[in-house]
């Protein structure tokens, strides 16, 4: 949801900003812009990708050692050159980039118009910079004082960076509900929406908290204040992020690389947490609050999109292995409900980015009601990781493709570890089954590798169904959320309408859609409801649908009915999703590539949804 990058130091700012924008492009890619500062403000902004911005900037952009940049995902006003950021104040003195939404912008705009301000764009952001200008000129105050006053007037979410041409050795940044990280290098500072534009220059960062303002000056000063103007001591942290992790490393798309990373990322998620030989699982991040989890009466899981699907799998895992009642909630609904939170309830949020606005708001909502809150998050230092009482990182590394793949399997791995740990300690899993389960979980990375070896077969199936307008995904039990996830992957990157359904529900409606033009992807591994799903496949086949079955290796029965088969290795039922989802990720990937779609940056989407 928009990416911000800013630089102040002794290097030429333009290439640093442009490279940073490329790294942040997954957050929004409908327009981009930069401002470079010397005695003047040099503004270039353009509808389209960062590449289009580079073309517009020409080969010889202004030499300057301070600047701000932005890549946009539109909220107010269509994507065009005028609505692109940075936005300038009316007097041309200030430039601002913004990620978030100013909810009271219409009222502020009217008030400012009455004071003589005129606006050129349709954005809330332009109102923000005019408001800062108003305070600065009315009261004759510094840029940071004016920003502080403006922050006290605006309602909504923001991460901003502002520069002032009359004060050209200073960056002023602030955040509320949208992430912002300050990189502290030798004689230079970077500010960005995440650490990816920063790591090339320094591994020392300060994560700004909500309602904090950073004033960064060329003499090497980083001064942080809260919204009431109290001094806040900056907490410098070291991050462990390698530049290769941010590159495609030979793949055409990040999504393809991330699908193939899964044997490794699942292993990384288990490293130091699962010891098969000694029979233990340890989740260090949960230790302090372990008692609450073990004694919980109920678990409420909140998330959005793919993370919500991981939550649905957790429902099966926690009920099955730990006998813990679970409710899985869309975070966007939970945040506006009046949920009954009782003593002994725990709330678990699942989020790759750790910044999803709905998930963050739902967590704050239940925290106020007294719940103990946990996070399962990928991005280290993200907002959700910081507001939860306890939690675990999935350690999947940066996920850059907009469609979530390795984060999903990381989340499911972590949830499996958690369910096993709780089940073992609550005594709901007999020891021998526990030992079998943890030994099997240890084998999963190798089995994922085996599934990936079927890539060519999946590619062939993709070529056979790529022109379809619709697709139906069916699964039962642990594979029902996988069906939802498969359908979501196809929709978001190939723009084919797809639905996921519990297989038995099909006869209550969707069966009416089935004819010879409908591909039906059935996840039919040899587990509890196998006979039932076999009947569902026959029902589908009787209506002439093209059946693509994900089956367990050696299954002869399904071969009679399915048009195409992809086999996955045998595993224990709770871990099936970790294998069965892989062919579905590959299927949507290849269909999208064959349809000429931009796999990593699908239309209308952004990686991190930091607005409502
Ligand atoms: C789908 C996808 C989205 C996210 C959702 C939640 O591939 O990526 O549905 O899963 O926006 O994002 P996080 O997990 O960052 O909270």
mmCIF file with all atom_site columns, C-alpha atoms and ligand atoms in Angstrom, residues 304-307 350-354 356 402-404 411 488-489 492 607 609, ligand 1:
data_model
loop_
_atom_site.group_PDB
_atom_site.id
_atom_site.type_symbol
_atom_site.label_atom_id
_atom_site.label_alt_id
_atom_site.label_comp_id
_atom_site.label_asym_id
_atom_site.label_entity_id
_atom_site.label_seq_id
_atom_site.pdbx_PDB_ins_code
_atom_site.Cartn_x
_atom_site.Cartn_y
_atom_site.Cartn_z
_atom_site.occupancy
_atom_site.B_iso_or_equiv
_atom_site.pdbx_formal_charge
_atom_site.auth_seq_id
_atom_site.auth_comp_id
_atom_site.auth_asym_id
_atom_site.auth_atom_id
_atom_site.pdbx_PDB_model_num
ATOM   1  C CA . UNK A 1 304 ? -6.944 -11.869 5.984  1.00 0.00 ? 304 UNK A CA 1
ATOM   2  C CA . UNK A 1 305 ? -6.649 -13.600 2.607  1.00 0.00 ? 305 UNK A CA 1
ATOM   3  C CA . UNK A 1 306 ? -4.052 -16.330 2.505  1.00 0.00 ? 306 UNK A CA 1
ATOM   4  C CA . UNK A 1 307 ? -3.251 -15.830 6.184  1.00 0.00 ? 307 UNK A CA 1
ATOM   5  C CA . UNK A 1 350 ? -1.587 -14.481 11.378 1.00 0.00 ? 350 UNK A CA 1
ATOM   6  C CA . UNK A 1 351 ? 0.058  -12.073 8.959  1.00 0.00 ? 351 UNK A CA 1
ATOM   7  C CA . UNK A 1 352 ? 2.913  -12.257 6.496  1.00 0.00 ? 352 UNK A CA 1
ATOM   8  C CA . UNK A 1 353 ? 3.592  -8.526  6.456  1.00 0.00 ? 353 UNK A CA 1
ATOM   9  C CA . UNK A 1 354 ? 2.649  -7.816  10.055 1.00 0.00 ? 354 UNK A CA 1
ATOM   10 C CA . UNK A 1 356 ? -2.277 -5.472  7.457  1.00 0.00 ? 356 UNK A CA 1
ATOM   11 C CA . UNK A 1 402 ? 2.247  -10.230 -4.323 1.00 0.00 ? 402 UNK A CA 1
ATOM   12 C CA . UNK A 1 403 ? 0.677  -13.708 -4.214 1.00 0.00 ? 403 UNK A CA 1
ATOM   13 C CA . UNK A 1 404 ? 1.638  -15.342 -0.963 1.00 0.00 ? 404 UNK A CA 1
ATOM   14 C CA . UNK A 1 411 ? 2.481  -20.154 8.665  1.00 0.00 ? 411 UNK A CA 1
ATOM   15 C CA . UNK A 1 488 ? -7.423 -17.368 -4.500 1.00 0.00 ? 488 UNK A CA 1
ATOM   16 C CA . UNK A 1 489 ? -4.025 -17.891 -6.144 1.00 0.00 ? 489 UNK A CA 1
ATOM   17 C CA . UNK A 1 492 ? -5.359 -12.914 -8.082 1.00 0.00 ? 492 UNK A CA 1
ATOM   18 C CA . UNK A 1 607 ? 1.494  -6.786  -1.055 1.00 0.00 ? 607 UNK A CA 1
ATOM   19 C CA . UNK A 1 609 ? -2.706 -3.789  2.740  1.00 0.00 ? 609 UNK A CA 1
HETATM 20 C C1 . LIG B 2 .   ? -2.895 -13.584 -1.273 1.00 0.00 ? 1   LIG B C1 1
HETATM 21 C C2 . LIG B 2 .   ? -2.351 -12.560 -0.405 1.00 0.00 ? 1   LIG B C2 1
HETATM 22 C C3 . LIG B 2 .   ? -3.269 -11.773 0.455  1.00 0.00 ? 1   LIG B C3 1
HETATM 23 C C4 . LIG B 2 .   ? -2.680 -11.670 1.871  1.00 0.00 ? 1   LIG B C4 1
HETATM 24 C C5 . LIG B 2 .   ? -3.544 -10.752 2.747  1.00 0.00 ? 1   LIG B C5 1
HETATM 25 C C6 . LIG B 2 .   ? -3.021 -10.698 4.175  1.00 0.00 ? 1   LIG B C6 1
HETATM 26 O O1 . LIG B 2 .   ? -1.908 -14.217 -1.996 1.00 0.00 ? 1   LIG B O1 1
HETATM 27 O O2 . LIG B 2 .   ? -1.176 -12.349 -0.386 1.00 0.00 ? 1   LIG B O2 1
HETATM 28 O O3 . LIG B 2 .   ? -4.534 -12.347 0.487  1.00 0.00 ? 1   LIG B O3 1
HETATM 29 O O4 . LIG B 2 .   ? -2.598 -12.938 2.420  1.00 0.00 ? 1   LIG B O4 1
HETATM 30 O O5 . LIG B 2 .   ? -3.563 -9.472  2.206  1.00 0.00 ? 1   LIG B O5 1
HETATM 31 O O6 . LIG B 2 .   ? -1.729 -10.193 4.226  1.00 0.00 ? 1   LIG B O6 1
HETATM 32 P P1 . LIG B 2 .   ? -0.805 -10.421 5.467  1.00 0.00 ? 1   LIG B P1 1
HETATM 33 O O7 . LIG B 2 .   ? -0.552 -11.876 5.592  1.00 0.00 ? 1   LIG B O7 1
HETATM 34 O O8 . LIG B 2 .   ? 0.431  -9.642  5.182  1.00 0.00 ? 1   LIG B O8 1
HETATM 35 O O9 . LIG B 2 .   ? -1.534 -9.913  6.670  1.00 0.00 ? 1   LIG B O9 1
#
